[in-house]
PDB file of C-alpha atoms in Angstrom:
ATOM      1  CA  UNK A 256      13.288 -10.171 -24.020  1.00  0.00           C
ATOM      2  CA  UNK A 257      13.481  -6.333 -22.546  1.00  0.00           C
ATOM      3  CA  UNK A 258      12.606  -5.885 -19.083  1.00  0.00           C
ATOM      4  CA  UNK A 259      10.292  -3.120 -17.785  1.00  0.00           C
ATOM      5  CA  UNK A 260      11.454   0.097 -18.694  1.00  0.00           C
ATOM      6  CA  UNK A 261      10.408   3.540 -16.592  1.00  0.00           C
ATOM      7  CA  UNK A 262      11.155   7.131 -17.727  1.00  0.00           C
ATOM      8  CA  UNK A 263      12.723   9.052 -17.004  1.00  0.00           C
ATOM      9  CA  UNK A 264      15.234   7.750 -14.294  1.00  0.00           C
ATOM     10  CA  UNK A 265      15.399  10.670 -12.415  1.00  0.00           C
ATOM     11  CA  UNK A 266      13.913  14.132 -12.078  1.00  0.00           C
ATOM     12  CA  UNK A 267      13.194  17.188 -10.243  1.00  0.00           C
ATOM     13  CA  UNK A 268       9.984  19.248  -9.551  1.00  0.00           C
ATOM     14  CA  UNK A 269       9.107  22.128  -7.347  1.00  0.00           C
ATOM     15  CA  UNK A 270       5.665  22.447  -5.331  1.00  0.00           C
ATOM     16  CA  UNK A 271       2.475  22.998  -6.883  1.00  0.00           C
ATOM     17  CA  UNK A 272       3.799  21.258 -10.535  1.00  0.00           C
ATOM     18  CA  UNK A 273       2.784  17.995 -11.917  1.00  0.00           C
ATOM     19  CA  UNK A 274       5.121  15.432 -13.392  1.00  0.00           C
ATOM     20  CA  UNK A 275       4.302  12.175 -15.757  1.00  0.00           C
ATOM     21  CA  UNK A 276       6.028   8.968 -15.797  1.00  0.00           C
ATOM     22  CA  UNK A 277       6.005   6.431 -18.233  1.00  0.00           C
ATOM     23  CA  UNK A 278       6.174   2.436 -18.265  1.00  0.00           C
ATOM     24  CA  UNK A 279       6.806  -0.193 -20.631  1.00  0.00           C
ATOM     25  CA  UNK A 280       6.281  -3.593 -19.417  1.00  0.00           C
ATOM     26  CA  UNK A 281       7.551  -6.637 -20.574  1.00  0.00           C
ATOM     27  CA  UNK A 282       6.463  -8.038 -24.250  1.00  0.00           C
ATOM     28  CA  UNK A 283       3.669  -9.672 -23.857  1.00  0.00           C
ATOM     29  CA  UNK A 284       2.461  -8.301 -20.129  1.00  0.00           C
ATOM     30  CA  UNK A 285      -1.149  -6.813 -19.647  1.00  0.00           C
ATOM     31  CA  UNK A 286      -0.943  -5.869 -15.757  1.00  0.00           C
ATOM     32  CA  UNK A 287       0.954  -2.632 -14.957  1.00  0.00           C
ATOM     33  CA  UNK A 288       1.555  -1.755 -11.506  1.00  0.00           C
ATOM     34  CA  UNK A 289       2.836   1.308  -9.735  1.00  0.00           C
ATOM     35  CA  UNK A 290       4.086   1.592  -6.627  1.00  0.00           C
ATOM     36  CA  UNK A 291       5.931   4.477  -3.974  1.00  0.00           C
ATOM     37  CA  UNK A 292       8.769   3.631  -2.501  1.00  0.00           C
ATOM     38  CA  UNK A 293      10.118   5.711   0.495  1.00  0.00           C
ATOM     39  CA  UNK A 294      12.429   4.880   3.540  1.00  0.00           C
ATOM     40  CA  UNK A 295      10.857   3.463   6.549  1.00  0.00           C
ATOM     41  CA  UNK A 296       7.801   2.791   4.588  1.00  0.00           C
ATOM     42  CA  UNK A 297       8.485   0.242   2.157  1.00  0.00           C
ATOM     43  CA  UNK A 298       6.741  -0.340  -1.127  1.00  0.00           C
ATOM     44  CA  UNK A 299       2.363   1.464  -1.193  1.00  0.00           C
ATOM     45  CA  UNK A 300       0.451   0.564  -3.805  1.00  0.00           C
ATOM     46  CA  UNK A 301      -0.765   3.445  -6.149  1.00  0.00           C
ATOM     47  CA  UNK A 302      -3.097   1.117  -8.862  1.00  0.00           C
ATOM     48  CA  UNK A 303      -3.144  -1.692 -11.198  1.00  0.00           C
ATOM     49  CA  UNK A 304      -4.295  -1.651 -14.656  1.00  0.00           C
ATOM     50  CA  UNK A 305      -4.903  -4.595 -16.539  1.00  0.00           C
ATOM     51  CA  UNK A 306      -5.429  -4.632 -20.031  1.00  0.00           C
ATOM     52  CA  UNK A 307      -6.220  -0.718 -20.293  1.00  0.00           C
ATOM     53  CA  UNK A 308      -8.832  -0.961 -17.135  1.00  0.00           C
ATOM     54  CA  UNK A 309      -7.998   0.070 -13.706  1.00  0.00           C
ATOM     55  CA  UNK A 310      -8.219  -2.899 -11.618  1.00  0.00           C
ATOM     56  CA  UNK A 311      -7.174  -2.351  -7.973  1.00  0.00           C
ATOM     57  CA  UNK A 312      -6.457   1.175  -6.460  1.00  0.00           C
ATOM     58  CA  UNK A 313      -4.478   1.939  -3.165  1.00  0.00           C
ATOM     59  CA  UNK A 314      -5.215   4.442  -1.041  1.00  0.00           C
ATOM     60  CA  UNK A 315      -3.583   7.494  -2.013  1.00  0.00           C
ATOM     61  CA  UNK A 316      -5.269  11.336  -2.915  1.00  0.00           C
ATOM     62  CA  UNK A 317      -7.067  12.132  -6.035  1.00  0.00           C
ATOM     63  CA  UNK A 318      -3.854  13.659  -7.040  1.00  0.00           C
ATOM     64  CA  UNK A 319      -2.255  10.256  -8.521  1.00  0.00           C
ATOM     65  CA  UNK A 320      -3.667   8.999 -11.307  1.00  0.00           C
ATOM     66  CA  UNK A 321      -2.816   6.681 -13.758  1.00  0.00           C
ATOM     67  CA  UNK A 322      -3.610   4.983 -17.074  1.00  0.00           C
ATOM     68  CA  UNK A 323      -2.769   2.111 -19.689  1.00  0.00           C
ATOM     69  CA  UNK A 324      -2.978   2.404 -23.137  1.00  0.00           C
ATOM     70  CA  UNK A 325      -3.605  -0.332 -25.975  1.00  0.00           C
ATOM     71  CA  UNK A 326      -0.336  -1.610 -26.139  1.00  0.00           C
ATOM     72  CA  UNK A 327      -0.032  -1.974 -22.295  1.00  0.00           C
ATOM     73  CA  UNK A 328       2.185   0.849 -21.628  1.00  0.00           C
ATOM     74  CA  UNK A 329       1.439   2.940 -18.972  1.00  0.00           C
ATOM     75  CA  UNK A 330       1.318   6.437 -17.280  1.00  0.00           C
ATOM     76  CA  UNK A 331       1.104   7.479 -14.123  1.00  0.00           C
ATOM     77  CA  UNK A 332       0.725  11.068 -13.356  1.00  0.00           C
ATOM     78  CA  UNK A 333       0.793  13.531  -9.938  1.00  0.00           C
ATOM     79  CA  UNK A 334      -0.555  16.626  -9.922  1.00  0.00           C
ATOM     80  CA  UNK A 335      -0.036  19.558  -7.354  1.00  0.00           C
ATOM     81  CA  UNK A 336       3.461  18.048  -6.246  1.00  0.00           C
ATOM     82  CA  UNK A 337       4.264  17.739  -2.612  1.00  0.00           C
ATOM     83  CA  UNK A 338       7.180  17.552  -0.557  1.00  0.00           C
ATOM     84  CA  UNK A 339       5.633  14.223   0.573  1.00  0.00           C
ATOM     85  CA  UNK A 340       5.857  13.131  -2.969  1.00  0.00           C
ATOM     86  CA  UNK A 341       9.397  12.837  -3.353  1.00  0.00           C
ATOM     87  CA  UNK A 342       9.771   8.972  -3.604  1.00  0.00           C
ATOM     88  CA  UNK A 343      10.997   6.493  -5.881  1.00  0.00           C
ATOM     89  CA  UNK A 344       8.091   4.937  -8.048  1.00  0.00           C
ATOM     90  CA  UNK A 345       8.222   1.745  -9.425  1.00  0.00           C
ATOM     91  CA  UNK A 346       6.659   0.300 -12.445  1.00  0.00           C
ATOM     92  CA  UNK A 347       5.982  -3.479 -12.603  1.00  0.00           C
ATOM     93  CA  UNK A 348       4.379  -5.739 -14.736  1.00  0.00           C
ATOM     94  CA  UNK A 349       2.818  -9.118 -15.307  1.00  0.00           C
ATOM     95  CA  UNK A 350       1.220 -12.001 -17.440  1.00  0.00           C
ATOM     96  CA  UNK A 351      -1.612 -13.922 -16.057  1.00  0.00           C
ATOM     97  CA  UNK A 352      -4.908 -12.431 -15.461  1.00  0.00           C
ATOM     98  CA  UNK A 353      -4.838 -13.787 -12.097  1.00  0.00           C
ATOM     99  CA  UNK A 354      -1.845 -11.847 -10.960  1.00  0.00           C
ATOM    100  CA  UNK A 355      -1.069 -14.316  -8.814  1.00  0.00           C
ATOM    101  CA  UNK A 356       2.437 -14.539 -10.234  1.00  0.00           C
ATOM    102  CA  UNK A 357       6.169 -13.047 -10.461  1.00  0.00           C
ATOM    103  CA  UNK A 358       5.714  -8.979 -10.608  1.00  0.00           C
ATOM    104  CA  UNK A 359       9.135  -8.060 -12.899  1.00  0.00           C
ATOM    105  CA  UNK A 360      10.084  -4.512 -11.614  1.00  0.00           C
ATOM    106  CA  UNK A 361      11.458  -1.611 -13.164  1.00  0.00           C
ATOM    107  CA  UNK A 362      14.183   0.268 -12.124  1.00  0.00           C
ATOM    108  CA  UNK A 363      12.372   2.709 -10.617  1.00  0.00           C
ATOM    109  CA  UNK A 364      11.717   6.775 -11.394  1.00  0.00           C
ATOM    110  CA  UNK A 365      13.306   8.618  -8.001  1.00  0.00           C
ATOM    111  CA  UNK A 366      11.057  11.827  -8.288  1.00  0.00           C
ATOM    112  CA  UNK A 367      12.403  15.061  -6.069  1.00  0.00           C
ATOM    113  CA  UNK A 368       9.928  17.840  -5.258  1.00  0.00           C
ATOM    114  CA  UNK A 369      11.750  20.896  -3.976  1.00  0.00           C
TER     115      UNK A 369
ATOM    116  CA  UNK B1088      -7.327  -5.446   6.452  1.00  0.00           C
ATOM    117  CA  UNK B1089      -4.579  -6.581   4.353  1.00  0.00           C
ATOM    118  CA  UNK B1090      -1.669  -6.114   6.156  1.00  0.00           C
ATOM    119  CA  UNK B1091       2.596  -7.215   6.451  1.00  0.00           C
ATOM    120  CA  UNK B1092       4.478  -6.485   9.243  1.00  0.00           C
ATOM    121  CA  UNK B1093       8.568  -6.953   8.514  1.00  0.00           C
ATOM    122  CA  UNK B1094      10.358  -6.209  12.282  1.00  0.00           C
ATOM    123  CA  UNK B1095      13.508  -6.218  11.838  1.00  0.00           C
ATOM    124  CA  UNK B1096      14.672  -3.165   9.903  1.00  0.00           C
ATOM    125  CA  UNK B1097      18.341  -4.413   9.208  1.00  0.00           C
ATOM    126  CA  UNK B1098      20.281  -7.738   9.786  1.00  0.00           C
ATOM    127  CA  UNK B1099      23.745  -9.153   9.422  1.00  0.00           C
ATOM    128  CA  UNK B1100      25.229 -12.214   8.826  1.00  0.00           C
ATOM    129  CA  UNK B1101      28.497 -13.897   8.230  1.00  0.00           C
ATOM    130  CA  UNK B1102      29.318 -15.196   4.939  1.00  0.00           C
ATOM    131  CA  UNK B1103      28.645 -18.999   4.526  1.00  0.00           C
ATOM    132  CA  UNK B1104      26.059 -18.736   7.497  1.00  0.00           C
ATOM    133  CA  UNK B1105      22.655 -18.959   7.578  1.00  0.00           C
ATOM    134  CA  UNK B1106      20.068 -15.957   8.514  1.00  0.00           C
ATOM    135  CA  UNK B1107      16.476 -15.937   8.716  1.00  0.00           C
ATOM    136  CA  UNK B1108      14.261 -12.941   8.185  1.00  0.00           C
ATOM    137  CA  UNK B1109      10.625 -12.370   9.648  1.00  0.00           C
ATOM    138  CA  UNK B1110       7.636 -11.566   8.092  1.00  0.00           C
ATOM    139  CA  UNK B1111       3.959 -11.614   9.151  1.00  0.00           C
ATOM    140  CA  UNK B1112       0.629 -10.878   7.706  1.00  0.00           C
ATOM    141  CA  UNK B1113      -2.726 -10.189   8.351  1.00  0.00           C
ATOM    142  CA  UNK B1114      -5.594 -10.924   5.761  1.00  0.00           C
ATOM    143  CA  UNK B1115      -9.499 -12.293   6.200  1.00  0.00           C
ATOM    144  CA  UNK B1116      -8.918 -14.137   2.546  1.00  0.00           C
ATOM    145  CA  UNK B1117      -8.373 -17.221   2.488  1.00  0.00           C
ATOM    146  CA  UNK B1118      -7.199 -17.525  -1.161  1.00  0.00           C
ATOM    147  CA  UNK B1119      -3.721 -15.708  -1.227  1.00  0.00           C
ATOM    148  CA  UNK B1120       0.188 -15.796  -2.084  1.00  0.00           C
ATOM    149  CA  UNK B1121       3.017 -15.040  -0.202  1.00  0.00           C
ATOM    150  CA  UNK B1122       6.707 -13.746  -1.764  1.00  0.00           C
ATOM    151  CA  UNK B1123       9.816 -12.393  -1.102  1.00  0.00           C
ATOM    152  CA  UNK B1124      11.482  -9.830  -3.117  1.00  0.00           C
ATOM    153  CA  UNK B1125      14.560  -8.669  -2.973  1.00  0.00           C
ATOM    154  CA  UNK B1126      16.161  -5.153  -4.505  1.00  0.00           C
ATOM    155  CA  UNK B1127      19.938  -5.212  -4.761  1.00  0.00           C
ATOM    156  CA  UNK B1128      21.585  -1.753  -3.938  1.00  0.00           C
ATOM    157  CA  UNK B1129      20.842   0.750  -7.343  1.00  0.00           C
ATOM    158  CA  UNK B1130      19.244  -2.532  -8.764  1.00  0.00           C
ATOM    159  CA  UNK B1131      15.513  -3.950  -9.506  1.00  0.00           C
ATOM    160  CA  UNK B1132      13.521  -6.203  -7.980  1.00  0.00           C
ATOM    161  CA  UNK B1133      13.508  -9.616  -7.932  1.00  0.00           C
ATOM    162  CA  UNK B1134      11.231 -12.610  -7.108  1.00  0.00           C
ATOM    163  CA  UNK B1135      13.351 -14.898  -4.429  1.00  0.00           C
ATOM    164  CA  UNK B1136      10.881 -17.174  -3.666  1.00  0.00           C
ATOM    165  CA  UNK B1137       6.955 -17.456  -3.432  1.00  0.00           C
ATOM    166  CA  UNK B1138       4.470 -19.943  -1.794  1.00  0.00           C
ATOM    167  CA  UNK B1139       0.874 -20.537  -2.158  1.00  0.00           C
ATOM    168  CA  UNK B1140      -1.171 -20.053   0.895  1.00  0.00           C
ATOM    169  CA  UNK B1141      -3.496 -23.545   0.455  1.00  0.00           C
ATOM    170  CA  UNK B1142       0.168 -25.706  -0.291  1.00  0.00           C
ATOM    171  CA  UNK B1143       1.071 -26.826   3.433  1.00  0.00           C
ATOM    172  CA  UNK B1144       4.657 -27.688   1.992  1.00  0.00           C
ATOM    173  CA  UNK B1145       6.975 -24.723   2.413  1.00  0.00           C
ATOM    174  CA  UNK B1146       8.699 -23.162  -1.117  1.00  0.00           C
ATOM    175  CA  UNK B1147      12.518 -23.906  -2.082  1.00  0.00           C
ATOM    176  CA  UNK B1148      14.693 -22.370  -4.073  1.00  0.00           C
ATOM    177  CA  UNK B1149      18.458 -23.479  -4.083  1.00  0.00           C
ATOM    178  CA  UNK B1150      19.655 -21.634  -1.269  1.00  0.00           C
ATOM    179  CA  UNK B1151      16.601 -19.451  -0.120  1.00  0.00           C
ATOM    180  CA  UNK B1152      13.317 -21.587   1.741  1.00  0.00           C
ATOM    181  CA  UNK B1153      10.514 -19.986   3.603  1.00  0.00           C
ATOM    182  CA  UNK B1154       8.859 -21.258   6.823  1.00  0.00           C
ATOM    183  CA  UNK B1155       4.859 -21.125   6.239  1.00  0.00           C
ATOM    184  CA  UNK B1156       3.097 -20.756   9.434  1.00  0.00           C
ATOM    185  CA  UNK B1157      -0.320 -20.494   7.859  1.00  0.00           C
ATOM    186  CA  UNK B1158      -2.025 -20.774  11.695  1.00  0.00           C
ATOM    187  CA  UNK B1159      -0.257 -18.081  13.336  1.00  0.00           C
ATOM    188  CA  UNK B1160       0.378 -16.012  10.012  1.00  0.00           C
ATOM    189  CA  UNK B1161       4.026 -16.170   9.985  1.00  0.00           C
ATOM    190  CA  UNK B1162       6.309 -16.338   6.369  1.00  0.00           C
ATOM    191  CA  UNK B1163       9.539 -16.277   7.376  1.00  0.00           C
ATOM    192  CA  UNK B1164      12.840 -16.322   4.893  1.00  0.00           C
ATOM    193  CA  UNK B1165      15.697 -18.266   5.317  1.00  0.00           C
ATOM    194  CA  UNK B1166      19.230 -18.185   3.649  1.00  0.00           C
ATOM    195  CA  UNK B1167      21.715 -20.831   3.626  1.00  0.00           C
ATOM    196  CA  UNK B1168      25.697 -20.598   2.686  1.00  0.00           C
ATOM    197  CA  UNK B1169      24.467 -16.368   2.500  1.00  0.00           C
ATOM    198  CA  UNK B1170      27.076 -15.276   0.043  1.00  0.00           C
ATOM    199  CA  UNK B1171      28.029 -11.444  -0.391  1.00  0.00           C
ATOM    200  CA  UNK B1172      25.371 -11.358  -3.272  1.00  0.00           C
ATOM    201  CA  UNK B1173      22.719 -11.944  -1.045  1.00  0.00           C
ATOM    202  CA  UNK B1174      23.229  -8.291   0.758  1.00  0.00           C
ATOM    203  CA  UNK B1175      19.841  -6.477  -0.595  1.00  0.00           C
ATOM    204  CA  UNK B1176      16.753  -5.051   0.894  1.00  0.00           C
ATOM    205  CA  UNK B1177      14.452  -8.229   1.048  1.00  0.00           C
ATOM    206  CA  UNK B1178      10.374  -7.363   1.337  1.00  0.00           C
ATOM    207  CA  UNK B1179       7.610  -9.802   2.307  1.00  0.00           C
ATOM    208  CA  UNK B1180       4.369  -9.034   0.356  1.00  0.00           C
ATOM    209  CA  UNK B1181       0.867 -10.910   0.472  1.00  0.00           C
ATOM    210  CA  UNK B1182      -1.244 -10.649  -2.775  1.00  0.00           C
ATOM    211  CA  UNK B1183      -5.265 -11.261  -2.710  1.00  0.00           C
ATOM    212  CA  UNK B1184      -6.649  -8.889  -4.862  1.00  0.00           C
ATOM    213  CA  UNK B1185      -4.059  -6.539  -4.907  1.00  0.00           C
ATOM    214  CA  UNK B1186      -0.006  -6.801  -3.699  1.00  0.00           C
ATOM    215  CA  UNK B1187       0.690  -5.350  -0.305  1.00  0.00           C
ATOM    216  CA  UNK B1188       4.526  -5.196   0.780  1.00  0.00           C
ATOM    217  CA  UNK B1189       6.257  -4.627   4.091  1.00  0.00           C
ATOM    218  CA  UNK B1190       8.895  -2.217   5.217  1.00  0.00           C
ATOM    219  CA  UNK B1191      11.847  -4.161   4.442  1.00  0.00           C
ATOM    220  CA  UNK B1192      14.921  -5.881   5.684  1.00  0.00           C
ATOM    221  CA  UNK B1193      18.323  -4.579   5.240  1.00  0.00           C
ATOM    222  CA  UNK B1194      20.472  -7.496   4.731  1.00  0.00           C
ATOM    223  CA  UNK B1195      24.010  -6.590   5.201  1.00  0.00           C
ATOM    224  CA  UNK B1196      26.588  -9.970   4.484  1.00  0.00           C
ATOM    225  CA  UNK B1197      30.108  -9.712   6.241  1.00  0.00           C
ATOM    226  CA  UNK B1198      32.747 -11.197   4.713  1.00  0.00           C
TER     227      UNK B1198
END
C-alpha cells in the first residue's frame, strides 16, 4: 500500500507569490490534514478535510487555504508569500470518521520564501 | 483552550538505558486521545504509541510505555533498552476535535 505522498519535496518562492502543494493520502483515507512545521514551534494545524468538506480549521490568515477533491487528494495553497511562511508542511491522512486514530504523515514539502 | 506543553527541548541518553520524556496538556473535553509521534532525521512521522483518555491503564508498546496522569494532565513517554534508532524528534499531541502537537523533544542516543 503507498504511503502519503506530498509535492513537490522542495521549493522556492519570493515575497508577494503564491505556491500550491499537493497530497495524496493513503488508498482508502478520507481525512487530509495539513500542518506547518517550523523550529521552536513544533507542528500548527492549518485544516482538516474530510471527505471533500473542511472539517476543523487552525488559526492561521485568510491567506492559507485548502481543499479536497473526490478522490481525497488534496491541495493546500498560500497566497501573498511571507518570510514567515518558510516552513515545512506536512500532509497526513486517515481512515475513520472519528479521527481518533493513527495520522500516517507525509514526508513533508520544505517551502522557502526569499 | 486546547493546549501541549513539551519542556524539554532536547535529551540524551545512553544506549541500553532508559529515558523518559514529558508532556502535558490542557483541554476542557473530556472525550480525547493522547499520542506520541516521532520523526526520524529526513524521515516521516510515525505513531509510537497512543492512549485513550477514559482507559485508566497506561498504553504499551514493546519498548516504548506512557505514564497517564489523567488528574494532573501529565502524558509522559518512556523508553526502555533506547537503542540508536530511537534518536528522533518525539511530539506529544492531544486530539478532541482537531490534533494539537507540542514543540518537540530532541532525542539524541549515545552509543
Amino acid at each position: 500500500k503507498a504511503g502519503v505522498t506530498q509535492t513537490p519535496r522542495y521549493l522556492i518562492k519570493t515575497r508577494g507569490q503564491q505556491v500550491t502543494l499537493s497530497c495524496s493520502p493513503i488508498s482508502g483515507h478520507r481525512s487530509v490534514s495539513w500542518y506547518q512545521q517550523t523550529p521552536g514551534q513544533g507542528l500548527q494545524f492549518l485544516f482538516e478535510y474530510f471527505s471533500e468538506t473542511q472539517r476543523n480549521k487552525g488559526n492561521f490568515p485568510g491567506r492559507f487555504s485548502g481543499r479536497q477533491f473526490s478522490n481525497s487528494r488534496s491541495e493546500m495553497n498560500v497566497s501573498t508569500l511571507e518570510l514567515g511562511d518558510s516552513a515545512l508542511y506536512l500532509c497526513a491522512s486517515s481512515s475513520g470518521e472519528l479521527n481518533t486514530g493513527e495520522l500516517f504523515f507525509g514526508e513533508g514539502s520544505r517551502l522557502t520564501v526569499l | 483552550a486546547q493546549t501541549v506543553t513539551q519542556s524539554q527541548p532536547e535529551m540524551s541518553v545512553q544506549e541500553a538505558e532508559t529515558v523518559t520524556l514529558s508532556c502535558t496538556y490542557d483541554t476542557s473535553e473530556s472525550d480525547y486521545y493522547l499520542f506520541w509521534y516521532k520523526q526520524p532525521p529526513s524521515r516521516q512521522m510515525i505513531l509510537v504509541i497512543r492512549q485513550e483518555a477514559y482507559k485508566q491503564q497506561n498504553a504499551t508498546e514493546n519498548r516504548f510505555s506512557v505514564n497517564f496522569q489523567k488528574a494532573a494532565k501529565s502524558f509522559s513517554l518512556k523508553i526502555s533498552d533506547s537503542q540508536l534508532g530511537d534518536a528522533a524528534m518525539y511530539f506529544c499531541a492531544q486530539r478532541t476535535y482537531k490534533y494539537i502537537f507540542g514543540t518537540g523533544t530532541r532525542l539524541k542516543v549515545l552509543a
